[in-house]
Short mmCIF file of C-alpha atoms and ligand atoms in Angstrom, two decimals:
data_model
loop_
_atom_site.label_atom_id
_atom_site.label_comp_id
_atom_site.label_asym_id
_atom_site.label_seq_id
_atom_site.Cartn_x
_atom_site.Cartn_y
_atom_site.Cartn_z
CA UNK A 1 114.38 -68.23 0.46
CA UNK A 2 111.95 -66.57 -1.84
CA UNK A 3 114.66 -63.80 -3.34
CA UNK A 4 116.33 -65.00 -6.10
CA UNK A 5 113.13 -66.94 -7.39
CA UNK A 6 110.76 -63.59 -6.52
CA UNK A 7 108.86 -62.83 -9.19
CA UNK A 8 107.50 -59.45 -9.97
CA UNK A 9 104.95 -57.80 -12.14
CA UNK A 10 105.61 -54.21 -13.43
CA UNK A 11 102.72 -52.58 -14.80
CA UNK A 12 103.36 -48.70 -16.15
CA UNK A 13 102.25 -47.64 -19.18
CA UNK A 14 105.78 -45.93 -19.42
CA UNK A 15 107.64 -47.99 -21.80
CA UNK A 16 110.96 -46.52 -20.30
CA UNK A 17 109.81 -46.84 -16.84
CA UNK A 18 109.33 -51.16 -17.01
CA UNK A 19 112.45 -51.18 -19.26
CA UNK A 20 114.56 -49.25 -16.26
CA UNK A 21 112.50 -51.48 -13.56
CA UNK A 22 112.88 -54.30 -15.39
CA UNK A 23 116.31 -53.93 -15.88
CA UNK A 24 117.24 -53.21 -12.59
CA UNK A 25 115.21 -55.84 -10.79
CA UNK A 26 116.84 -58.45 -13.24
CA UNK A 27 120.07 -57.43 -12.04
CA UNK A 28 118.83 -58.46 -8.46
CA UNK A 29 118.17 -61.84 -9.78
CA UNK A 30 114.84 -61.32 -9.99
CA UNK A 31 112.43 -62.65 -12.77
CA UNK A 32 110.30 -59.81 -13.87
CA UNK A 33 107.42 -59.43 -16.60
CA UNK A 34 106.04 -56.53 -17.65
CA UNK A 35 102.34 -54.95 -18.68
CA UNK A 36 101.52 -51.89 -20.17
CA UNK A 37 98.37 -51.31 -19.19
CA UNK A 38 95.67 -52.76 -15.95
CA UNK A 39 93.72 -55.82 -18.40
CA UNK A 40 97.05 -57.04 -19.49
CA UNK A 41 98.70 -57.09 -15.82
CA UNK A 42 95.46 -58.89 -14.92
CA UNK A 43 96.08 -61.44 -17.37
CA UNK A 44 99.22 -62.23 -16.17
CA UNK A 45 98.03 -62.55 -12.44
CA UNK A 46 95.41 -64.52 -13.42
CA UNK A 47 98.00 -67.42 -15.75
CA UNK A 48 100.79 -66.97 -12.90
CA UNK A 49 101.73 -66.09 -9.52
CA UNK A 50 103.93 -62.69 -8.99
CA UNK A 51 105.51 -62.37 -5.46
CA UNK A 52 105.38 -58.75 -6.54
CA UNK A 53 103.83 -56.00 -8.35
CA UNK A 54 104.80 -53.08 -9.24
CA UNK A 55 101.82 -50.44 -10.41
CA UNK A 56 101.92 -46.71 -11.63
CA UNK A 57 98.19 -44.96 -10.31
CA UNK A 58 97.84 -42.77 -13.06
CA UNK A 59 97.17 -45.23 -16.26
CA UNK A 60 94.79 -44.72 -19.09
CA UNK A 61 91.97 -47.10 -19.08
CA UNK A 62 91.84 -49.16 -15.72
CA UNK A 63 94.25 -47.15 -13.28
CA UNK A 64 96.14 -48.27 -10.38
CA UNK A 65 93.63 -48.42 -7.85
CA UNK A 66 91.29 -50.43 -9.83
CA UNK A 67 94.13 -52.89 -10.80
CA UNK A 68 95.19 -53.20 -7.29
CA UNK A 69 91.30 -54.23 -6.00
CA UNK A 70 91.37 -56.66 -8.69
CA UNK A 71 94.38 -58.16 -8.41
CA UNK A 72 94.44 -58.68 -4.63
CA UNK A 73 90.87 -60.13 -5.29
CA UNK A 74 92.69 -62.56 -7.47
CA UNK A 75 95.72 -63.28 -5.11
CA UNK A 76 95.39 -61.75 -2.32
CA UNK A 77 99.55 -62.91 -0.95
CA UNK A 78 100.88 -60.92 -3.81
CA UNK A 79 102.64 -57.37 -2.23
CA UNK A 80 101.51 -54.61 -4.12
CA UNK A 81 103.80 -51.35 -4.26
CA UNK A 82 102.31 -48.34 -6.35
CA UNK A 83 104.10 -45.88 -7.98
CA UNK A 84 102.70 -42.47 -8.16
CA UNK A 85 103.89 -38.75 -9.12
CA UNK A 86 105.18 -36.45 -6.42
CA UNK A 87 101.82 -34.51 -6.12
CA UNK A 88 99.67 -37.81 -5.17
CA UNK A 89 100.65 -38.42 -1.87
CA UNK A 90 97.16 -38.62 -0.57
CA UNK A 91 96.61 -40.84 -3.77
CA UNK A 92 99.83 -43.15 -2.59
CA UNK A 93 97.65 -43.22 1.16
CA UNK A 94 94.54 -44.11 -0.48
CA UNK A 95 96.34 -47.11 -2.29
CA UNK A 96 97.72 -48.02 1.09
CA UNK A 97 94.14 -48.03 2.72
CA UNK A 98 92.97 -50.64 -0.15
CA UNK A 99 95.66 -53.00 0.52
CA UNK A 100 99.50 -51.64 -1.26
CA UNK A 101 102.40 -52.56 0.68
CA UNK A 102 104.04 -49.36 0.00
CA UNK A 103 104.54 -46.23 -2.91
CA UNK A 104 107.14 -44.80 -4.61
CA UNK A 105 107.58 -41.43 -5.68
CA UNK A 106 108.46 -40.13 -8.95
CA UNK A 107 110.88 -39.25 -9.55
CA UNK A 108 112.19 -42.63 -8.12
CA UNK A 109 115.72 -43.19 -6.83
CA UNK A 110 115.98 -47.34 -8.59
CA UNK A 111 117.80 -48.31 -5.46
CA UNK A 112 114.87 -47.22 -2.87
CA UNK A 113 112.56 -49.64 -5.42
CA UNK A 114 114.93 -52.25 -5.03
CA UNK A 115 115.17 -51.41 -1.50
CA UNK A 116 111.28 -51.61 -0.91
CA UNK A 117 110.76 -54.65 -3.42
CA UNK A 118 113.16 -56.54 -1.26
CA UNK A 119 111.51 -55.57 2.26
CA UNK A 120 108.07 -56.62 0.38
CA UNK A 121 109.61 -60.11 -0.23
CA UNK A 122 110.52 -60.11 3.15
CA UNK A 123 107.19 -59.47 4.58
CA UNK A 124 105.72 -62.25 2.42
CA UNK A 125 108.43 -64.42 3.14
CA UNK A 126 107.33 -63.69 6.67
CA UNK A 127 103.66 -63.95 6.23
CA UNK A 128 104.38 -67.61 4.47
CA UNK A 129 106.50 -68.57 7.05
CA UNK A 130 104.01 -67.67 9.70
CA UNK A 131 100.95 -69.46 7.52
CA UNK A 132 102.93 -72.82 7.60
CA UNK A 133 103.81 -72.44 11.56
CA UNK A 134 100.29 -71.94 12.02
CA UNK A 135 99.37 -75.09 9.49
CA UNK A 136 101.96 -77.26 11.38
CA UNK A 137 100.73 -75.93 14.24
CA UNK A 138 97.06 -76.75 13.43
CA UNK A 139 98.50 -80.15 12.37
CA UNK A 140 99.51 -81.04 15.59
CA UNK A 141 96.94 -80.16 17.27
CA UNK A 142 94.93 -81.87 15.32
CA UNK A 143 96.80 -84.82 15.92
CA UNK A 144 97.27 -84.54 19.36
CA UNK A 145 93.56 -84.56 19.76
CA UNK A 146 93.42 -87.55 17.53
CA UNK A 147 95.76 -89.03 19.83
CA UNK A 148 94.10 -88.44 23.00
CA UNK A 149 90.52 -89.19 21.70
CA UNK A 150 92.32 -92.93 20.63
CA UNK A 151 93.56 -93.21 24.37
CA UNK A 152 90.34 -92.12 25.76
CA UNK A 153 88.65 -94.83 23.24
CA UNK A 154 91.15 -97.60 24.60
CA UNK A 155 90.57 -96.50 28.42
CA UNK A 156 86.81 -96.92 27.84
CA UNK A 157 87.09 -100.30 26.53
CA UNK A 158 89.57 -101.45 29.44
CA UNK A 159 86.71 -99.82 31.76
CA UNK A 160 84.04 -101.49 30.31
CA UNK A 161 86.12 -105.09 30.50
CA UNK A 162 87.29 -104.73 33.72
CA UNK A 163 83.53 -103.88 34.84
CA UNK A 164 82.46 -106.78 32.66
CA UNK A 165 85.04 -109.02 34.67
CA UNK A 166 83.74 -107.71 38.02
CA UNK A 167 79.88 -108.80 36.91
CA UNK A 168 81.72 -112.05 36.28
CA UNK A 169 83.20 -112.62 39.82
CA UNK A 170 80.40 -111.70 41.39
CA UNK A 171 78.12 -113.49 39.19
CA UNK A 172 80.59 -116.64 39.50
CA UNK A 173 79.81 -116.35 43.22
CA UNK A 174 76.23 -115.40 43.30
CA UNK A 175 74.29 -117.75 40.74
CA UNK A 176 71.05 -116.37 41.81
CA UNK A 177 72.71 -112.91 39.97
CA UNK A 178 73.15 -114.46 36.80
CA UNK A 179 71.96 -111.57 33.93
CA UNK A 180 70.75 -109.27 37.06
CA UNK A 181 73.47 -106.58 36.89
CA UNK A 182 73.00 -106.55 33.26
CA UNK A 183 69.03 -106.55 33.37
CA UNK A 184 69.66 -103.82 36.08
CA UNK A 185 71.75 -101.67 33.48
CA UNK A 186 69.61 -101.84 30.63
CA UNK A 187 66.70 -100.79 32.66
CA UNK A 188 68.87 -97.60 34.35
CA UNK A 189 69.55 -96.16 30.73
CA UNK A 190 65.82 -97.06 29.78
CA UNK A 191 64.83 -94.98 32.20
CA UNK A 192 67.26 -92.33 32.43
CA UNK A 193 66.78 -91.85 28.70
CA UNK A 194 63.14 -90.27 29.78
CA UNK A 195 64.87 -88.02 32.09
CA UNK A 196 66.72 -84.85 31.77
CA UNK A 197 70.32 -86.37 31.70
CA UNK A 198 73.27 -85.28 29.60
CA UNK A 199 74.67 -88.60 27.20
CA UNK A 200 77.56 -89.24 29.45
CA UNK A 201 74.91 -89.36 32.87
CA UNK A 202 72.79 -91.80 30.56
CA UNK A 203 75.76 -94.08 29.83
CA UNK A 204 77.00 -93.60 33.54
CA UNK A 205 73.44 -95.25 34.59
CA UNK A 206 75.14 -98.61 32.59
CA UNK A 207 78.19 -98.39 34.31
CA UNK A 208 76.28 -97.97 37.78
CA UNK A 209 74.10 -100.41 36.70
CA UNK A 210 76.58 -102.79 36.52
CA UNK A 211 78.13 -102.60 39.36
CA UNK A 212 75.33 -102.38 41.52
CA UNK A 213 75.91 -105.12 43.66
CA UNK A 214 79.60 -105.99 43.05
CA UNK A 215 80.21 -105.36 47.13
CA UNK A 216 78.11 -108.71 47.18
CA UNK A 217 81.48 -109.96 46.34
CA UNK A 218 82.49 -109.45 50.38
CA UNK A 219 79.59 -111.28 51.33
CA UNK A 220 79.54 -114.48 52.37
CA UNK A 221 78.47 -117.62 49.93
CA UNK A 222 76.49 -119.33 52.79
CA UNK A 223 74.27 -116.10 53.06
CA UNK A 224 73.80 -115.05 49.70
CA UNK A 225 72.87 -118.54 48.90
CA UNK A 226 70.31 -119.35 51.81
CA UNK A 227 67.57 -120.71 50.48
CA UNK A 228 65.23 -119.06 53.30
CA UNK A 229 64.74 -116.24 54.73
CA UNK A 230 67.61 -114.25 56.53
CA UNK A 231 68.18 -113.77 60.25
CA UNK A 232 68.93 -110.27 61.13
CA UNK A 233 72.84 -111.03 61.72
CA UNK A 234 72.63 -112.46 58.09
CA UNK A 235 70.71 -109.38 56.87
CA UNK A 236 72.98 -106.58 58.20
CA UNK A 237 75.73 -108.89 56.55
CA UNK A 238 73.96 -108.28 53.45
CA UNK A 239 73.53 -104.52 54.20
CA UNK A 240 77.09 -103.82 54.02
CA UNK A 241 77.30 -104.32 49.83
CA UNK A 242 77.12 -100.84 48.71
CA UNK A 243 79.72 -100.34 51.17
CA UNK A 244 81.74 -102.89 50.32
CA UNK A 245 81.22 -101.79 46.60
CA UNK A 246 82.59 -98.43 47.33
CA UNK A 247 85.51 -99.41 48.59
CA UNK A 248 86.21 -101.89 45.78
CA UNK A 249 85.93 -99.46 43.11
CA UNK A 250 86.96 -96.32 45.11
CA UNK A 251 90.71 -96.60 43.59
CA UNK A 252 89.09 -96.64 40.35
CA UNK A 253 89.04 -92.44 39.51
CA UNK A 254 87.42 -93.43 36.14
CA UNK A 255 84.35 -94.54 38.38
CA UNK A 256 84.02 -91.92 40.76
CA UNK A 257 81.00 -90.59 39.27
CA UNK A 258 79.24 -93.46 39.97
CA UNK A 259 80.42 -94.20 42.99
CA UNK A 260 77.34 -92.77 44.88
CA UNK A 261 74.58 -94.12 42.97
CA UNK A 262 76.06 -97.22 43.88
CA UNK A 263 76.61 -96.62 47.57
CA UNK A 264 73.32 -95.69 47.81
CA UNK A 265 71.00 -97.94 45.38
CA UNK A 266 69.26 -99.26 48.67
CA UNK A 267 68.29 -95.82 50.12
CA UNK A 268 64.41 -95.67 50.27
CA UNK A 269 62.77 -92.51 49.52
CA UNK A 270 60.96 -92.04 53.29
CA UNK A 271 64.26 -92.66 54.56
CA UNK A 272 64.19 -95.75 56.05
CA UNK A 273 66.48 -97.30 53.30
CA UNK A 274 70.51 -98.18 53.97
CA UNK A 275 73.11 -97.24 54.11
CA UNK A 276 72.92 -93.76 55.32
CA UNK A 277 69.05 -93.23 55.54
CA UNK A 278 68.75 -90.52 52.94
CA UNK A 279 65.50 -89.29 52.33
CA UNK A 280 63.35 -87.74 49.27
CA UNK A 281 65.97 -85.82 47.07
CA UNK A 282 69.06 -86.16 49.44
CA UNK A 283 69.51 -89.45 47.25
CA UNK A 284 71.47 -88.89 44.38
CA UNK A 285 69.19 -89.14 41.38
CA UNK A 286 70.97 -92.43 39.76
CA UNK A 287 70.21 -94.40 43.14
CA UNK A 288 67.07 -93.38 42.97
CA UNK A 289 66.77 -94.62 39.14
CA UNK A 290 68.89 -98.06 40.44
CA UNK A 291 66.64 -98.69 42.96
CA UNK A 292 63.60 -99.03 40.81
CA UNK A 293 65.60 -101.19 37.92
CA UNK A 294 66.86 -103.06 40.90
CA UNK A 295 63.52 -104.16 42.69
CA UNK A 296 61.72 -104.43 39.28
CA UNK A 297 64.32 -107.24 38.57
CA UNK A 298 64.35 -108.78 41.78
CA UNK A 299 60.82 -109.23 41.92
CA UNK A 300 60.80 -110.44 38.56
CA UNK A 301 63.28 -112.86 39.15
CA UNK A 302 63.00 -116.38 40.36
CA UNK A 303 64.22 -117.10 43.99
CA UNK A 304 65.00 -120.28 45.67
CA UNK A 305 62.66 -118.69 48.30
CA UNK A 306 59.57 -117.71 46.37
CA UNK A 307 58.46 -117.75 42.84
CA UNK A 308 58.63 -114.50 40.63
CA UNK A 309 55.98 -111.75 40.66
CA UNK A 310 54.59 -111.29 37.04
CA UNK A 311 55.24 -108.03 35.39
CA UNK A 312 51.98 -106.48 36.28
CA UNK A 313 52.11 -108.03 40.05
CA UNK A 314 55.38 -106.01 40.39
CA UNK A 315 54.67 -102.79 38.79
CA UNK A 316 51.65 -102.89 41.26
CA UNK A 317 54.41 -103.17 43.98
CA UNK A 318 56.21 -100.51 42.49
CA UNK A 319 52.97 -97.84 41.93
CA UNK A 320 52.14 -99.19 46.00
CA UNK A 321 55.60 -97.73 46.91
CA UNK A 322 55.63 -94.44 45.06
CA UNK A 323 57.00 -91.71 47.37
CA UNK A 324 57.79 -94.88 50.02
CA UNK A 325 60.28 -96.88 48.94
CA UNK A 326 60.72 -95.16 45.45
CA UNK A 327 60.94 -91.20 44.45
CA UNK A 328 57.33 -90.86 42.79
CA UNK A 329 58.06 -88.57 39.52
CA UNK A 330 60.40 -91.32 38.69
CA UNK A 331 57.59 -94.33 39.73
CA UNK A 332 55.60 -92.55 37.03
CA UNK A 333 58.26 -92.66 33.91
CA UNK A 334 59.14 -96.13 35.07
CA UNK A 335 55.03 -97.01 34.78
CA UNK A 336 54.60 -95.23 31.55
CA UNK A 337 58.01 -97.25 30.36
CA UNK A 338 57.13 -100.54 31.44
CA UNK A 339 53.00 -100.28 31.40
CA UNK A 340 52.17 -102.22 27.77
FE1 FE2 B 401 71.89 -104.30 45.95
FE1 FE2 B 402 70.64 -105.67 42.82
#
């Protein structure tokens, strides 16, 4: 692609040296200019872009090795082939070690300069080529990952509303829930936020939060709505909601991390909680978070039953329970939270 618009730089303070270059790599269909000395082929660099030079070593003033430094400092893409008497051979290596392409020797045959001028083109044709693969490349990675951040955005938001539509079903069954799962949520991240959680565990404790009690949905309307106190059928009814919750949202893989906090909000820290009777650390941490938010609220909240406990009456319930009902590290953060 590059061959017939290749330009190339000859620098030799030769006059009859450029001419026979010059004249030769015309012929190719090349465009050439010519310098007769380092400053001037500097010039040139600097006002246009060669695809090519061509340098002698041995110049008065700045010689070839300075030129080359400078010029690859200037554009480093340009090929650089020296051209050096028949005695410099270490010279031609040294040029080679500071960035040249290749040498010629003097006497030069003109065809092995057209010969390497045209295998120069070819290796920055190549280089070029292999610069705008790795730019498309980069490109599409770049929007591949643009892509995929979009469809993670979109799945988030579809989580969040079919969540939000779950706390609505249940909510539209249980009127006594009204604002609890939310309450419940806001309180999880509250406190998680004092714990040592990663950003994606804090904003799990709002999806947990949520869905707390969404396995209420299995449980009967007459029971969740009694107005007094259960009988013990009606409360082991009631003990199956995480249960029930874990098998609504287990085909959910987006919620699977969450699953457990859920299944086990109601565990009690001495081990007398439901469903499984975990004790002390066996319950994962974000039950043990839920099931302070949870009884905080509950207490709080008005029941058909009884009246609500004030805030201090029920962080005196809480404090009462530390290391009974409720892990008692996190009965600490939740006092120094909620203690104003
Ligand atoms: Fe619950
Ligand atoms: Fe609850």
């Amino acid at each position: 692609m590059i061959a017939h618009q290749a330009r190339i730089l000859i620098v030799d303070d030769d006059e009859v040296i450029r001419d026979l270059l010059s004249q030769r790599l015309q012929e190719e269909g090349y465009m050439c200019e010519v310098a007769d000395n380092g400053s001037t082929a500097l010039a040139h660099i600097e006002l246009d872009s060669f695809h090519v030079m061509l340098a002698d070593i041995r110049m008065p003033q700045m010689d070839g090795y300075e030129l080359l430094t400078a010029a690859r400092d200037i554009d480093p893409d340009m090929q650089v082939i020296m051209v050096t008497g028949i005695r410099e051979t270490t010279e031609a290596v040294k040029a080679m070690k500071l960035g040249a392409y290749d040498y010629v020797m003097k006497p030069f045959d003109l065809e092995d300069v057209v010969h390497g001028v045209r295998r120069a083109l070819e290796k920055q044709e190549l280089k070029f080529q292999n610069r705008l693969y790795h730019k498309n490349l980069e490109n599409r990675v770049r929007e591949a990952t643009k892509e995929l951040i979009e469809k993670n955005r979109q799945i988030q938001i579809l989580l969040f509303n079919t969540i939000t539509s779950f706390v609505n079903v249940l909510e539209a069954k249980d009127k006594y829930t009204e604002g609890h799962s939310k309450r419940v949520a806001e309180s999880a991240v509250k406190v998680a936020r004092t714990c040592t959680l990663t950003r994606s565990e804090i904003e799990n404790m709002r999806l947990a939060g949520l869905l707390h009690d969404i396995g209420k949905v299995g449980i009967r309307e007459k029971t969740l709505q009694k107005p007094g106190a259960l009988t013990a059928e009606e409360y082991d009814e009631v003990k199956q909601h995480p249960l029930i919750a874990e098998r609504i949202l287990e085909p959910i893989e987006e919620l699977h991390m969450v699953l457990r906090d859920i299944k086990h909000h109601h565990e009690r820290y001495d081990g007398m909680g439901y469903p499984a009777g975990l004790r002390g650390e066996e319950i994962p941490f974000g039950a043990r978070i839920l099931a302070l938010s949870d009884t905080y609220d509950a207490m709080t909240s008005e029941r058909p039953y009884r009246s609500a406990f004030s805030h201090e009456q029920a962080l005196k319930e809480i404090e009462m329970n530390a290391g009974k009902q409720f892990d008692p590290e996190l009965v600490a953060q939740f006092l120094m939270l909620y203690s104003y």
